Amino acid sequence: MIKKGKDYIAPTLLVTAFFVAWELIARFIGIAFILPSPTQVAIKLWNLKEILFFAHLPATLLVILTGLFLSIMLGVGLAVWMNVSKTAEKAFYPIIISSQTIPIIALAPIFVLWFGYTLWSKVAVTLLITFFPITVNTFDGLRSSSKEIRELLLTMGASKREIFFKLQVPSALPHFYSGLKVAVTLSVIGAAIAEWLGAQAGLGYFSRRMMTQFDGAGVFAPIVLLSVVGILLFLMVVLLEKITLKWRKTQ
C-alpha cells in the first residue's frame, strides 16, 4: 500500500504545480475572456451546474455512448471477418487505413449536410474517429494467437469454432481493450468536434456558444467536464479489463 501511495506522489505534485502556475499566470495577465484562472473556471462550472449537468451533459453522453457501441459492434465484427477471410482483409484493410488520413473536422460539415442537426450527424463523427483503433487492435489480437497451440488443438481434433473461442478470442481480448482505451478518449474528442460544428445541445455546443459571448470561463467549464468524462470512461474500461482478464495475473 505504501509503495502504491508513493506512485501517486509525483503526478499529484506535477498536476498541482500546473494548476498553481496557471492560476498565477492568469491573475497576472488579468484577461479572463482569454485565459481564465482555474478558480474562475470552477466558479463558472458551479454556477452553470444545472444547465451543464442536466441539459448538455446527457446530450454529449448519448453521442459518445452511441458512437462507441456502434464502433465496437462494427469494429469487432469486421475484425473477425477479416481474420477468417483473406478476401475481406484485402478489401477492407486498406480502406480502414485510408479513412484515417481524412481530417475529421473536414467531414463533420458533410455529416451535418447529410443528417442535419440530429443525433446521427454527431454519432457519425464519433464512429469514424473511434472505429479505427478498435478494428485494428482486435484484428491484430486475433492474429497474435500461438501457432503452436493452434496446431496442437488441431491434432487433438478441435474444430474451427473451438479454436476461435478457446484460443483466438482470449488472445485478442488484451488487444481489444487496448484499442477500446484509445477509442473512449477519442470518442469525447469526436463528440466535441461534432457539437462544435453543428448541434443544438451538448458540451461542445455550449462551449462554442460561450466563445461567441467572449466568456472565457464559460468556454473552459464544459471542456473540463468533457475531460472528466473521458477520464471516467477510461477508468471504467480499465476496471472492466481487470474483471474480465483475471487470468492474465495468474500467468
Coordinates of C-alpha atoms in Angstrom, one line a residue:
M1 CA 0.0 0.0 0.0
I2 CA 2.8 2.4 0.9
K3 CA 4.5 1.7 -2.5
K4 CA 1.3 2.3 -4.4
G5 CA 0.8 5.6 -2.5
K6 CA 4.3 6.7 -3.5
D7 CA 3.5 6.1 -7.1
Y8 CA 0.9 8.9 -7.0
I9 CA 3.1 11.5 -5.3
A10 CA 4.9 12.6 -8.5
P11 CA 1.9 13.0 -10.7
T12 CA -0.1 14.7 -7.9
L13 CA 2.7 17.2 -7.4
L14 CA 3.0 17.8 -11.2
V15 CA -0.7 18.4 -11.6
T16 CA -0.8 20.7 -8.5
A17 CA 2.2 22.7 -9.8
F18 CA 0.5 23.1 -13.2
F19 CA -2.7 24.5 -11.7
V20 CA -0.8 26.8 -9.4
A21 CA 1.2 28.2 -12.3
W22 CA -2.0 28.5 -14.4
E23 CA -3.7 30.4 -11.5
L24 CA -0.7 32.8 -11.1
I25 CA -0.2 33.5 -14.8
A26 CA -4.0 34.0 -15.3
R27 CA -4.1 36.5 -12.4
F28 CA -1.0 38.3 -13.7
I29 CA -2.4 38.7 -17.2
G30 CA -5.8 39.7 -15.9
I31 CA -7.7 39.0 -19.2
A32 CA -10.3 36.5 -18.1
F33 CA -12.0 36.2 -21.5
I34 CA -8.7 34.9 -23.0
L35 CA -7.2 33.0 -20.1
P36 CA -9.5 32.5 -17.1
S37 CA -7.9 31.1 -13.9
P38 CA -8.8 27.7 -12.6
T39 CA -10.8 29.2 -9.7
Q40 CA -12.8 31.3 -12.2
V41 CA -13.5 28.1 -14.2
A42 CA -14.5 26.2 -11.1
I43 CA -16.9 29.0 -10.1
K44 CA -18.4 29.1 -13.5
L45 CA -18.8 25.4 -13.5
W46 CA -20.6 25.6 -10.2
N47 CA -22.9 28.4 -11.4
L48 CA -23.8 26.6 -14.6
K49 CA -24.1 23.1 -13.0
E50 CA -27.8 22.7 -13.7
I51 CA -27.7 23.6 -17.3
L52 CA -24.4 21.7 -17.9
F53 CA -25.2 18.5 -16.0
F54 CA -28.9 18.2 -16.8
A55 CA -29.2 19.6 -20.3
H56 CA -25.9 19.4 -22.2
L57 CA -24.0 16.6 -20.5
P58 CA -26.7 14.0 -21.2
A59 CA -26.8 15.0 -24.9
T60 CA -23.0 14.6 -25.2
L61 CA -23.1 11.2 -23.3
L62 CA -25.7 10.0 -25.7
V63 CA -23.5 10.8 -28.7
I64 CA -20.4 9.2 -27.0
L65 CA -22.1 6.0 -25.9
T66 CA -24.0 5.5 -29.1
G67 CA -20.8 6.1 -31.2
L68 CA -18.8 3.7 -29.0
F69 CA -21.5 1.0 -29.1
L70 CA -21.6 1.1 -32.9
S71 CA -17.8 1.2 -33.2
I72 CA -17.5 -1.9 -31.0
M73 CA -20.2 -3.8 -32.9
L74 CA -18.9 -2.9 -36.4
G75 CA -15.2 -2.9 -35.5
V76 CA -15.1 -6.3 -33.8
G77 CA -17.4 -7.8 -36.5
L78 CA -15.2 -6.5 -39.3
A79 CA -12.0 -7.7 -37.5
V80 CA -13.5 -11.2 -37.1
W81 CA -14.5 -11.2 -40.8
M82 CA -11.0 -10.1 -41.9
N83 CA -9.5 -12.8 -39.7
V84 CA -11.4 -15.6 -41.3
S85 CA -11.4 -14.2 -44.9
K86 CA -8.3 -13.1 -46.8
T87 CA -10.6 -11.5 -49.4
A88 CA -12.3 -9.4 -46.8
E89 CA -8.9 -8.4 -45.3
K90 CA -7.5 -7.3 -48.7
A91 CA -10.7 -5.4 -49.5
F92 CA -11.3 -3.6 -46.2
Y93 CA -8.0 -3.2 -44.5
P94 CA -6.7 -0.5 -47.0
I95 CA -10.0 1.3 -46.7
I96 CA -9.8 1.3 -42.9
I97 CA -6.2 2.8 -43.1
S98 CA -7.2 5.3 -45.7
S99 CA -10.2 6.5 -43.6
Q100 CA -7.8 7.8 -41.0
T101 CA -6.0 10.1 -43.5
I102 CA -9.1 12.2 -44.0
P103 CA -9.3 15.2 -41.5
I104 CA -12.3 14.5 -39.3
I105 CA -13.0 18.3 -39.0
A106 CA -13.5 18.4 -42.8
L107 CA -16.0 15.5 -42.8
A108 CA -18.1 16.9 -39.9
P109 CA -19.9 19.5 -42.0
I110 CA -20.7 16.9 -44.6
F111 CA -22.3 14.7 -42.0
V112 CA -24.4 17.7 -40.9
L113 CA -25.4 18.2 -44.5
W114 CA -26.5 14.6 -44.8
F115 CA -28.1 14.1 -41.4
G116 CA -28.9 17.6 -40.3
Y117 CA -28.5 18.7 -36.7
T118 CA -29.7 15.3 -35.4
L119 CA -28.0 12.8 -33.2
W120 CA -26.7 10.8 -36.2
S121 CA -24.6 13.6 -37.6
K122 CA -22.6 13.7 -34.4
V123 CA -22.6 9.9 -33.9
A124 CA -21.1 9.5 -37.5
V125 CA -18.2 11.7 -36.5
T126 CA -17.7 9.8 -33.2
L127 CA -18.0 6.4 -35.0
L128 CA -15.4 7.4 -37.7
I129 CA -12.8 8.5 -35.1
T130 CA -13.3 5.5 -32.7
F131 CA -13.7 2.8 -35.3
F132 CA -10.1 2.5 -36.3
P133 CA -8.3 1.6 -33.0
I134 CA -11.0 -1.0 -32.1
T135 CA -10.9 -2.7 -35.5
V136 CA -7.1 -2.7 -36.0
N137 CA -6.3 -3.8 -32.4
T138 CA -8.9 -6.6 -32.4
F139 CA -7.7 -7.8 -35.8
D140 CA -4.0 -7.8 -34.6
G141 CA -5.1 -9.6 -31.5
L142 CA -6.9 -12.4 -33.4
R143 CA -3.8 -12.9 -35.5
S144 CA -1.5 -13.0 -32.5
S145 CA -2.6 -16.3 -31.2
S146 CA 0.1 -19.0 -30.8
K147 CA 0.5 -21.1 -34.0
E148 CA 2.0 -24.0 -31.9
I149 CA -1.1 -24.1 -29.7
R150 CA -3.3 -23.9 -32.7
E151 CA -1.6 -26.9 -34.3
L152 CA -1.8 -28.8 -31.0
L153 CA -5.6 -28.2 -30.9
L154 CA -6.0 -29.3 -34.5
T155 CA -4.2 -32.5 -33.7
M156 CA -6.5 -33.1 -30.8
G157 CA -9.5 -32.8 -33.1
A158 CA -10.6 -29.3 -32.2
S159 CA -13.0 -27.6 -34.6
K160 CA -12.5 -24.1 -36.1
R161 CA -15.2 -22.8 -33.7
E162 CA -13.4 -24.2 -30.7
I163 CA -10.1 -22.8 -31.8
F164 CA -11.7 -19.4 -32.3
F165 CA -13.4 -19.2 -28.9
K166 CA -10.8 -21.0 -26.8
L167 CA -7.6 -19.7 -28.4
Q168 CA -8.1 -16.6 -30.6
V169 CA -10.7 -14.8 -28.5
P170 CA -8.6 -14.9 -25.3
S171 CA -5.5 -13.8 -27.3
A172 CA -7.5 -10.9 -28.8
L173 CA -9.1 -9.6 -25.6
P174 CA -6.0 -7.7 -24.3
H175 CA -5.6 -6.0 -27.7
F176 CA -9.3 -5.2 -27.9
Y177 CA -9.1 -3.4 -24.5
S178 CA -6.0 -1.5 -25.7
G179 CA -8.0 -0.3 -28.7
L180 CA -11.0 0.5 -26.5
K181 CA -8.9 2.6 -24.1
V182 CA -7.8 4.7 -27.1
A183 CA -11.4 4.8 -28.5
V184 CA -13.1 6.1 -25.4
T185 CA -10.8 9.1 -25.2
L186 CA -11.2 9.8 -28.9
S187 CA -15.0 9.5 -28.6
V188 CA -15.0 12.5 -26.3
I189 CA -13.0 14.5 -28.9
G190 CA -15.2 13.3 -31.7
A191 CA -18.4 14.3 -29.9
A192 CA -17.0 17.7 -29.0
I193 CA -15.9 18.4 -32.6
A194 CA -19.3 17.4 -34.0
E195 CA -21.1 19.5 -31.5
W196 CA -18.8 22.5 -32.2
L197 CA -19.6 22.3 -35.9
G198 CA -23.3 21.6 -35.7
A199 CA -25.6 20.9 -32.8
Q200 CA -28.4 22.3 -30.7
A201 CA -27.2 20.8 -27.4
G202 CA -24.1 19.3 -25.9
L203 CA -21.0 20.4 -24.1
G204 CA -19.2 21.2 -27.3
Y205 CA -22.1 23.3 -28.5
F206 CA -22.2 25.2 -25.2
S207 CA -18.5 25.9 -25.3
R208 CA -18.8 27.4 -28.8
R209 CA -21.8 29.5 -27.6
M210 CA -19.8 30.9 -24.7
M211 CA -16.9 31.7 -27.1
T212 CA -19.2 34.0 -29.1
Q213 CA -20.0 35.8 -25.9
F214 CA -16.3 36.2 -25.0
D215 CA -16.9 34.2 -21.8
G216 CA -13.5 32.5 -21.2
A217 CA -14.6 30.7 -18.1
G218 CA -17.7 29.6 -19.8
V219 CA -15.7 28.1 -22.7
F220 CA -13.4 26.2 -20.3
A221 CA -16.1 24.9 -18.0
P222 CA -17.6 22.4 -20.4
I223 CA -14.1 21.5 -21.6
V224 CA -13.2 20.5 -18.1
L225 CA -16.4 18.4 -17.9
L226 CA -15.5 16.7 -21.1
S227 CA -12.1 15.9 -19.8
V228 CA -13.6 14.3 -16.6
V229 CA -16.0 12.3 -18.8
G230 CA -13.0 11.0 -20.8
I231 CA -11.1 10.0 -17.7
L232 CA -14.1 8.2 -16.1
L233 CA -14.7 6.3 -19.3
F234 CA -11.1 5.3 -19.5
L235 CA -11.1 4.1 -15.8
M236 CA -14.3 2.1 -16.5
V237 CA -12.6 0.3 -19.3
V238 CA -9.6 -0.4 -17.1
L239 CA -11.9 -1.8 -14.4
L240 CA -13.7 -4.0 -16.9
E241 CA -10.4 -5.2 -18.3
K242 CA -9.2 -6.2 -14.8
I243 CA -12.5 -8.1 -14.1
T244 CA -12.6 -10.0 -17.4
L245 CA -8.9 -10.7 -17.7
K246 CA -8.1 -12.0 -14.2
W247 CA -6.3 -15.0 -15.9
R248 CA -3.5 -12.6 -17.0
K249 CA -2.4 -12.1 -13.4
T250 CA -2.0 -15.8 -12.8
Q251 CA 0.3 -16.3 -15.8

